[in-house]
């Protein structure tokens, strides 16, 4: 299927590895120009080189640009938007907040989580949505978490901050921009094979004293698909949400979790 986004320009945040990289790669394969963002310059360089190769192998002339920045800060977003401001596609993403006991968190802990996982996406939407509406096409995909639908007790900062973003998106996606070709959706990962998930498994193994294989195998048994998802699978769903074919799909929370969420709706 031709997704119809060749030549469109996408901002993909948190894209030097993991799910963000998967989204950037899928968009590049579709012929989109991409601007990728991460804090670590070395990882970002490597990702930009890999994406340029994907584009070249596909015979595409689209560009891959990179901005080394912390997207959760005003300075970081300014650096990105000064390189390019008229994005057709914006994929918001940053690292998730740390796990822990809510009794240990103070106001500063909460503000950091809300800044990263709620206000940074809100600011990127604010910076891009009106231009998209004027040009008659726009796609915003926020990478959130399955924890928005099925909260995880020790990820209270993630449950809380991402739920705030989810509520905001539910309203704004249905505002006047909906009639102007702009969609905003949230893409909710369950368990995907990335460095972040691996670190979570390592932490669980250390806490329980079990070996890593035992922890990972047990986790997979809880997923009807009996496996972890891949960043490429996640990217393919993201690219579809960004496609011309998904113009009637907005304000949704799309869960990609191998069937792990046990609800009917
Ligand atoms: N993997 C899963 O199964 C899963 C499940 C549920 C939710 N999630 C959520 O999905 C998101 C992506 O997870 P992932 O597994 O892909 O993580 P990952 O493998 O750790 O990759 C995170 C990427 O984001 C970049 N990044 C982190 N903080 C950033 C910041 N402040 N500004 C700019 N770039 C930043 C990282 O590069 P630098 O460190 O160099 O900046 C890296 O490129 C996270 O919010 C995570 O909580 C993931």
mmCIF file of C-alpha atoms and ligand atoms in Angstrom:
data_model
loop_
_atom_site.group_PDB
_atom_site.id
_atom_site.type_symbol
_atom_site.label_atom_id
_atom_site.label_comp_id
_atom_site.label_asym_id
_atom_site.label_seq_id
_atom_site.Cartn_x
_atom_site.Cartn_y
_atom_site.Cartn_z
ATOM 1 C CA UNK A 1 0.000 0.000 0.000
ATOM 2 C CA UNK A 2 1.332 3.442 -0.879
ATOM 3 C CA UNK A 3 0.845 5.490 2.282
ATOM 4 C CA UNK A 4 0.805 8.724 0.274
ATOM 5 C CA UNK A 5 3.320 10.588 2.443
ATOM 6 C CA UNK A 6 6.306 10.685 0.113
ATOM 7 C CA UNK A 7 7.835 14.169 0.287
ATOM 8 C CA UNK A 8 6.084 15.056 3.546
ATOM 9 C CA UNK A 9 8.347 16.247 6.367
ATOM 10 C CA UNK A 10 8.253 14.538 9.747
ATOM 11 C CA UNK A 11 9.665 15.390 13.150
ATOM 12 C CA UNK A 12 10.389 12.243 15.150
ATOM 13 C CA UNK A 13 11.444 12.798 18.754
ATOM 14 C CA UNK A 14 13.450 10.321 20.816
ATOM 15 C CA UNK A 15 14.558 8.677 17.597
ATOM 16 C CA UNK A 16 18.160 7.543 18.022
ATOM 17 C CA UNK A 17 16.943 4.054 18.999
ATOM 18 C CA UNK A 18 13.938 2.074 20.137
ATOM 19 C CA UNK A 19 10.370 2.928 19.191
ATOM 20 C CA UNK A 20 11.180 6.432 17.931
ATOM 21 C CA UNK A 21 13.804 5.014 15.588
ATOM 22 C CA UNK A 22 11.280 2.409 14.392
ATOM 23 C CA UNK A 23 8.837 5.209 13.535
ATOM 24 C CA UNK A 24 11.525 7.270 11.762
ATOM 25 C CA UNK A 25 12.636 4.269 9.716
ATOM 26 C CA UNK A 26 9.091 3.430 8.637
ATOM 27 C CA UNK A 27 8.490 7.049 7.580
ATOM 28 C CA UNK A 28 11.778 7.181 5.646
ATOM 29 C CA UNK A 29 10.814 3.963 3.834
ATOM 30 C CA UNK A 30 7.635 5.774 2.758
ATOM 31 C CA UNK A 31 9.688 8.592 1.261
ATOM 32 C CA UNK A 32 9.170 11.145 4.026
ATOM 33 C CA UNK A 33 11.861 13.649 5.007
ATOM 34 C CA UNK A 34 12.696 13.256 8.685
ATOM 35 C CA UNK A 35 14.196 15.401 11.412
ATOM 36 C CA UNK A 36 15.249 13.174 14.291
ATOM 37 C CA UNK A 37 15.965 14.284 17.851
ATOM 38 C CA UNK A 38 17.753 12.751 20.831
ATOM 39 C CA UNK A 39 20.103 13.998 23.558
ATOM 40 C CA UNK A 40 23.090 11.777 22.843
ATOM 41 C CA UNK A 41 25.050 12.967 19.797
ATOM 42 C CA UNK A 42 26.809 9.675 19.053
ATOM 43 C CA UNK A 43 23.630 7.596 19.020
ATOM 44 C CA UNK A 44 21.858 10.232 16.949
ATOM 45 C CA UNK A 45 24.710 10.338 14.397
ATOM 46 C CA UNK A 46 24.548 6.563 14.015
ATOM 47 C CA UNK A 47 20.756 6.656 13.618
ATOM 48 C CA UNK A 48 20.945 9.431 11.012
ATOM 49 C CA UNK A 49 23.520 7.448 9.028
ATOM 50 C CA UNK A 50 21.386 4.295 9.182
ATOM 51 C CA UNK A 51 18.273 6.217 8.084
ATOM 52 C CA UNK A 52 20.139 7.885 5.213
ATOM 53 C CA UNK A 53 21.164 4.416 4.040
ATOM 54 C CA UNK A 54 17.534 3.240 4.227
ATOM 55 C CA UNK A 55 16.553 6.223 2.084
ATOM 56 C CA UNK A 56 19.382 5.635 -0.400
ATOM 57 C CA UNK A 57 18.605 1.901 -0.657
ATOM 58 C CA UNK A 58 14.987 2.800 -1.393
ATOM 59 C CA UNK A 59 16.193 5.094 -4.177
ATOM 60 C CA UNK A 60 14.659 8.023 -2.366
ATOM 61 C CA UNK A 61 15.961 11.597 -2.381
ATOM 62 C CA UNK A 62 14.362 12.539 0.915
ATOM 63 C CA UNK A 63 16.451 14.199 3.601
ATOM 64 C CA UNK A 64 17.401 13.037 7.089
ATOM 65 C CA UNK A 65 18.370 15.817 9.502
ATOM 66 C CA UNK A 66 19.239 15.586 13.155
ATOM 67 C CA UNK A 67 19.068 17.853 16.188
ATOM 68 C CA UNK A 68 20.878 16.941 19.385
ATOM 69 C CA UNK A 69 18.511 18.273 22.015
ATOM 70 C CA UNK A 70 16.450 17.484 25.065
ATOM 71 C CA UNK A 71 12.933 17.726 23.651
ATOM 72 C CA UNK A 72 11.461 18.078 27.137
ATOM 73 C CA UNK A 73 13.004 21.551 27.506
ATOM 74 C CA UNK A 74 11.972 24.843 25.915
ATOM 75 C CA UNK A 75 15.558 25.307 24.598
ATOM 76 C CA UNK A 76 15.510 21.848 23.026
ATOM 77 C CA UNK A 77 12.222 22.499 21.232
ATOM 78 C CA UNK A 78 13.477 25.917 20.097
ATOM 79 C CA UNK A 79 16.578 24.281 18.570
ATOM 80 C CA UNK A 80 14.375 21.838 16.647
ATOM 81 C CA UNK A 81 11.867 24.410 15.458
ATOM 82 C CA UNK A 82 14.580 26.820 14.359
ATOM 83 C CA UNK A 83 15.942 24.145 12.019
ATOM 84 C CA UNK A 84 12.506 23.407 10.563
ATOM 85 C CA UNK A 85 9.061 24.564 11.624
ATOM 86 C CA UNK A 86 6.514 23.477 9.009
ATOM 87 C CA UNK A 87 6.162 19.797 9.835
ATOM 88 C CA UNK A 88 3.480 17.684 8.158
ATOM 89 C CA UNK A 89 3.999 14.870 10.666
ATOM 90 C CA UNK A 90 5.053 15.077 14.313
ATOM 91 C CA UNK A 91 5.824 12.009 16.426
ATOM 92 C CA UNK A 92 6.249 13.006 20.067
ATOM 93 C CA UNK A 93 8.372 10.794 22.279
ATOM 94 C CA UNK A 94 10.889 10.968 25.123
ATOM 95 C CA UNK A 95 12.096 8.594 27.760
ATOM 96 C CA UNK A 96 9.524 7.433 30.280
ATOM 97 C CA UNK A 97 9.667 8.589 33.908
ATOM 98 C CA UNK A 98 11.382 6.343 36.473
ATOM 99 C CA UNK A 99 9.477 3.678 38.417
ATOM 100 C CA UNK A 100 9.123 3.872 42.184
ATOM 101 C CA UNK A 101 6.937 4.335 45.235
ATOM 102 C CA UNK A 102 4.787 7.465 45.046
ATOM 103 C CA UNK A 103 5.607 8.225 48.685
ATOM 104 C CA UNK A 104 9.143 9.039 47.598
ATOM 105 C CA UNK A 105 8.086 11.581 44.954
ATOM 106 C CA UNK A 106 7.841 15.290 45.670
ATOM 107 C CA UNK A 107 6.568 18.222 43.610
ATOM 108 C CA UNK A 108 9.823 18.455 41.610
ATOM 109 C CA UNK A 109 9.626 14.747 40.694
ATOM 110 C CA UNK A 110 6.090 15.238 39.413
ATOM 111 C CA UNK A 111 6.911 18.432 37.500
ATOM 112 C CA UNK A 112 9.774 16.616 35.702
ATOM 113 C CA UNK A 113 7.440 13.784 34.678
ATOM 114 C CA UNK A 114 4.655 16.133 33.592
ATOM 115 C CA UNK A 115 7.159 18.295 31.663
ATOM 116 C CA UNK A 116 8.508 15.263 29.798
ATOM 117 C CA UNK A 117 5.432 13.157 29.177
ATOM 118 C CA UNK A 118 2.623 15.689 29.018
ATOM 119 C CA UNK A 119 3.769 19.283 28.463
ATOM 120 C CA UNK A 120 6.497 18.549 25.876
ATOM 121 C CA UNK A 121 3.961 16.879 23.516
ATOM 122 C CA UNK A 122 1.429 19.656 24.254
ATOM 123 C CA UNK A 123 4.030 22.299 23.295
ATOM 124 C CA UNK A 124 4.956 20.449 20.078
ATOM 125 C CA UNK A 125 1.268 20.187 19.162
ATOM 126 C CA UNK A 126 0.863 23.913 19.888
ATOM 127 C CA UNK A 127 3.839 24.737 17.657
ATOM 128 C CA UNK A 128 2.700 22.664 14.690
ATOM 129 C CA UNK A 129 -1.042 22.216 14.574
ATOM 130 C CA UNK A 130 -2.160 25.569 13.151
ATOM 131 C CA UNK A 131 0.340 25.420 10.288
ATOM 132 C CA UNK A 132 -0.860 21.911 9.496
ATOM 133 C CA UNK A 133 -4.472 23.105 9.486
ATOM 134 C CA UNK A 134 -3.629 26.008 7.156
ATOM 135 C CA UNK A 135 -1.851 23.635 4.756
ATOM 136 C CA UNK A 136 -4.750 21.125 4.995
ATOM 137 C CA UNK A 137 -2.758 18.112 6.133
ATOM 138 C CA UNK A 138 -1.248 17.082 9.446
ATOM 139 C CA UNK A 139 -0.588 13.976 11.467
ATOM 140 C CA UNK A 140 0.455 13.958 15.108
ATOM 141 C CA UNK A 141 1.227 10.681 16.858
ATOM 142 C CA UNK A 142 2.111 10.695 20.540
ATOM 143 C CA UNK A 143 3.998 7.645 21.787
ATOM 144 C CA UNK A 144 2.457 7.045 25.223
ATOM 145 C CA UNK A 145 2.057 3.660 26.951
ATOM 146 C CA UNK A 146 -0.328 0.783 27.563
ATOM 147 C CA UNK A 147 -0.183 2.046 31.163
ATOM 148 C CA UNK A 148 -2.711 4.692 30.105
ATOM 149 C CA UNK A 149 -5.314 1.920 29.707
ATOM 150 C CA UNK A 150 -3.997 -0.546 32.264
ATOM 151 C CA UNK A 151 -1.993 1.333 34.912
ATOM 152 C CA UNK A 152 1.125 -0.272 36.371
ATOM 153 C CA UNK A 153 1.348 0.454 40.108
ATOM 154 C CA UNK A 154 5.079 1.221 40.288
ATOM 155 C CA UNK A 155 4.871 3.505 37.206
ATOM 156 C CA UNK A 156 2.681 6.105 38.893
ATOM 157 C CA UNK A 157 4.505 9.049 37.281
ATOM 158 C CA UNK A 158 3.911 7.560 33.825
ATOM 159 C CA UNK A 159 0.274 6.639 34.577
ATOM 160 C CA UNK A 160 -0.445 10.143 35.822
ATOM 161 C CA UNK A 161 1.471 12.341 33.354
ATOM 162 C CA UNK A 162 0.461 10.372 30.268
ATOM 163 C CA UNK A 163 -3.195 10.339 31.342
ATOM 164 C CA UNK A 164 -3.063 14.137 31.382
ATOM 165 C CA UNK A 165 -1.789 14.150 27.791
ATOM 166 C CA UNK A 166 -4.442 11.607 26.798
ATOM 167 C CA UNK A 167 -7.238 13.790 28.148
ATOM 168 C CA UNK A 168 -5.843 16.863 26.405
ATOM 169 C CA UNK A 169 -5.539 15.043 23.064
ATOM 170 C CA UNK A 170 -9.085 13.669 23.336
ATOM 171 C CA UNK A 171 -10.383 17.225 23.353
ATOM 172 C CA UNK A 172 -8.051 18.990 20.935
ATOM 173 C CA UNK A 173 -8.256 16.261 18.268
ATOM 174 C CA UNK A 174 -12.001 16.926 18.069
ATOM 175 C CA UNK A 175 -11.659 20.709 17.814
ATOM 176 C CA UNK A 176 -11.831 22.733 14.571
ATOM 177 C CA UNK A 177 -8.565 21.199 13.309
ATOM 178 C CA UNK A 178 -10.392 17.910 12.653
ATOM 179 C CA UNK A 179 -12.148 19.443 9.646
ATOM 180 C CA UNK A 180 -8.831 20.733 8.255
ATOM 181 C CA UNK A 181 -7.085 17.442 7.575
ATOM 182 C CA UNK A 182 -5.253 17.251 10.895
ATOM 183 C CA UNK A 183 -5.405 14.132 13.056
ATOM 184 C CA UNK A 184 -3.938 13.546 16.508
ATOM 185 C CA UNK A 185 -3.694 10.042 17.918
ATOM 186 C CA UNK A 186 -1.833 8.308 20.708
ATOM 187 C CA UNK A 187 0.051 5.084 20.026
ATOM 188 C CA UNK A 188 0.298 2.936 23.157
ATOM 189 C CA UNK A 189 3.146 0.400 23.317
ATOM 190 C CA UNK A 190 2.746 -2.709 25.418
ATOM 191 C CA UNK A 191 6.046 -4.663 25.577
ATOM 192 C CA UNK A 192 8.534 -3.900 22.820
ATOM 193 C CA UNK A 193 12.075 -5.177 22.537
ATOM 194 C CA UNK A 194 14.051 -1.994 23.250
ATOM 195 C CA UNK A 195 16.868 -0.949 25.574
ATOM 196 C CA UNK A 196 14.326 0.575 27.936
ATOM 197 C CA UNK A 197 12.352 -2.651 28.318
ATOM 198 C CA UNK A 198 15.577 -4.624 28.654
ATOM 199 C CA UNK A 199 16.636 -2.318 31.508
ATOM 200 C CA UNK A 200 13.257 -2.954 33.179
ATOM 201 C CA UNK A 201 13.814 -6.717 32.932
ATOM 202 C CA UNK A 202 17.339 -6.376 34.352
ATOM 203 C CA UNK A 203 15.949 -4.336 37.269
ATOM 204 C CA UNK A 204 13.253 -6.973 37.969
ATOM 205 C CA UNK A 205 15.836 -9.765 37.869
ATOM 206 C CA UNK A 206 18.071 -7.891 40.301
ATOM 207 C CA UNK A 207 15.181 -7.257 42.694
ATOM 208 C CA UNK A 208 13.885 -10.846 42.648
ATOM 209 C CA UNK A 209 17.257 -12.588 42.457
ATOM 210 C CA UNK A 210 16.115 -14.605 39.423
ATOM 211 C CA UNK A 211 18.100 -14.919 36.241
ATOM 212 C CA UNK A 212 17.204 -12.628 33.354
ATOM 213 C CA UNK A 213 15.890 -15.411 31.089
ATOM 214 C CA UNK A 214 13.380 -16.488 33.732
ATOM 215 C CA UNK A 215 12.053 -12.941 34.073
ATOM 216 C CA UNK A 216 11.760 -12.415 30.305
ATOM 217 C CA UNK A 217 10.155 -15.836 29.669
ATOM 218 C CA UNK A 218 7.562 -15.268 32.394
ATOM 219 C CA UNK A 219 6.753 -11.835 30.992
ATOM 220 C CA UNK A 220 6.220 -13.256 27.500
ATOM 221 C CA UNK A 221 3.846 -15.889 28.929
ATOM 222 C CA UNK A 222 1.551 -13.046 30.052
ATOM 223 C CA UNK A 223 1.228 -11.805 26.448
ATOM 224 C CA UNK A 224 -1.203 -13.727 24.210
ATOM 225 C CA UNK A 225 1.253 -13.306 21.291
ATOM 226 C CA UNK A 226 3.903 -14.953 23.563
ATOM 227 C CA UNK A 227 6.598 -12.561 22.377
ATOM 228 C CA UNK A 228 7.753 -8.971 22.561
ATOM 229 C CA UNK A 229 6.920 -6.578 19.762
ATOM 230 C CA UNK A 230 9.606 -5.107 17.520
ATOM 231 C CA UNK A 231 10.358 -1.465 16.858
ATOM 232 C CA UNK A 232 9.762 -2.131 13.145
ATOM 233 C CA UNK A 233 6.221 -3.368 13.881
ATOM 234 C CA UNK A 234 5.588 -0.312 16.015
ATOM 235 C CA UNK A 235 6.956 1.961 13.285
ATOM 236 C CA UNK A 236 4.688 0.396 10.675
ATOM 237 C CA UNK A 237 1.598 1.196 12.767
ATOM 238 C CA UNK A 238 2.856 4.738 13.302
ATOM 239 C CA UNK A 239 3.441 5.205 9.566
ATOM 240 C CA UNK A 240 -0.101 4.032 8.832
ATOM 241 C CA UNK A 241 -1.496 6.535 11.365
ATOM 242 C CA UNK A 242 0.523 9.196 9.496
ATOM 243 C CA UNK A 243 -0.727 8.081 6.098
ATOM 244 C CA UNK A 244 -3.321 9.667 3.838
ATOM 245 C CA UNK A 245 -5.498 6.599 4.485
ATOM 246 C CA UNK A 246 -5.847 7.403 8.195
ATOM 247 C CA UNK A 247 -7.488 10.799 7.702
ATOM 248 C CA UNK A 248 -10.744 9.669 9.366
ATOM 249 C CA UNK A 249 -8.984 8.255 12.418
ATOM 250 C CA UNK A 250 -8.455 10.869 15.114
ATOM 251 C CA UNK A 251 -8.509 11.262 18.876
ATOM 252 C CA UNK A 252 -7.854 7.546 19.346
ATOM 253 C CA UNK A 253 -5.639 5.534 21.670
ATOM 254 C CA UNK A 254 -4.199 2.761 19.527
ATOM 255 C CA UNK A 255 -2.903 -0.074 21.689
ATOM 256 C CA UNK A 256 -0.125 -2.291 20.285
ATOM 257 C CA UNK A 257 0.486 -4.978 22.897
ATOM 258 C CA UNK A 258 0.197 -8.469 21.392
ATOM 259 C CA UNK A 259 -3.223 -8.822 23.056
ATOM 260 C CA UNK A 260 -1.966 -8.229 26.601
ATOM 261 C CA UNK A 261 -4.770 -5.839 27.598
ATOM 262 C CA UNK A 262 -7.611 -8.151 28.629
ATOM 263 C CA UNK A 263 -10.580 -5.840 27.975
ATOM 264 C CA UNK A 264 -13.227 -5.999 25.209
ATOM 265 C CA UNK A 265 -12.895 -2.264 24.500
HETATM 266 N N1 LIG B 1 9.547 -0.349 24.969
HETATM 267 C C1 LIG B 1 8.406 -0.579 25.550
HETATM 268 O O1 LIG B 1 7.996 -1.733 25.644
HETATM 269 C C2 LIG B 1 7.557 0.563 26.073
HETATM 270 C C3 LIG B 1 6.359 0.251 26.731
HETATM 271 C C4 LIG B 1 5.567 1.278 27.204
HETATM 272 C C5 LIG B 1 5.955 2.600 27.033
HETATM 273 N N2 LIG B 1 7.147 2.866 26.405
HETATM 274 C C6 LIG B 1 7.494 4.280 26.258
HETATM 275 O O2 LIG B 1 7.831 4.563 24.921
HETATM 276 C C7 LIG B 1 8.833 5.581 24.877
HETATM 277 C C8 LIG B 1 10.016 5.091 24.046
HETATM 278 O O3 LIG B 1 10.523 3.924 24.683
HETATM 279 P P1 LIG B 1 11.722 3.054 24.071
HETATM 280 O O4 LIG B 1 11.514 1.695 24.628
HETATM 281 O O5 LIG B 1 11.819 3.278 22.621
HETATM 282 O O6 LIG B 1 12.962 3.733 24.837
HETATM 283 P P2 LIG B 1 14.536 3.670 24.463
HETATM 284 O O7 LIG B 1 14.871 2.438 23.746
HETATM 285 O O8 LIG B 1 15.209 3.981 25.757
HETATM 286 O O9 LIG B 1 14.742 4.915 23.452
HETATM 287 C C9 LIG B 1 14.437 6.221 23.881
HETATM 288 C C10 LIG B 1 14.875 7.206 22.819
HETATM 289 O O10 LIG B 1 14.430 8.501 23.188
HETATM 290 C C11 LIG B 1 15.579 9.370 23.322
HETATM 291 N N3 LIG B 1 15.267 10.294 24.413
HETATM 292 C C12 LIG B 1 15.045 9.982 25.704
HETATM 293 N N4 LIG B 1 14.776 11.089 26.409
HETATM 294 C C13 LIG B 1 14.846 12.119 25.534
HETATM 295 C C14 LIG B 1 14.695 13.536 25.665
HETATM 296 N N5 LIG B 1 14.416 14.109 26.856
HETATM 297 N N6 LIG B 1 14.824 14.310 24.550
HETATM 298 C C15 LIG B 1 15.103 13.745 23.347
HETATM 299 N N7 LIG B 1 15.264 12.423 23.168
HETATM 300 C C16 LIG B 1 15.144 11.628 24.254
HETATM 301 C C17 LIG B 1 16.749 8.425 23.585
HETATM 302 O O11 LIG B 1 18.014 8.971 23.213
HETATM 303 P P3 LIG B 1 18.885 9.837 24.278
HETATM 304 O O12 LIG B 1 18.878 9.081 25.564
HETATM 305 O O13 LIG B 1 20.219 9.959 23.615
HETATM 306 O O14 LIG B 1 18.183 11.166 24.401
HETATM 307 C C18 LIG B 1 16.368 7.286 22.636
HETATM 308 O O15 LIG B 1 16.650 7.630 21.315
HETATM 309 C C19 LIG B 1 9.198 5.881 26.351
HETATM 310 O O16 LIG B 1 8.475 6.991 26.802
HETATM 311 C C20 LIG B 1 8.740 4.637 27.065
HETATM 312 O O17 LIG B 1 8.418 4.887 28.420
HETATM 313 C C21 LIG B 1 7.942 1.888 25.919
#
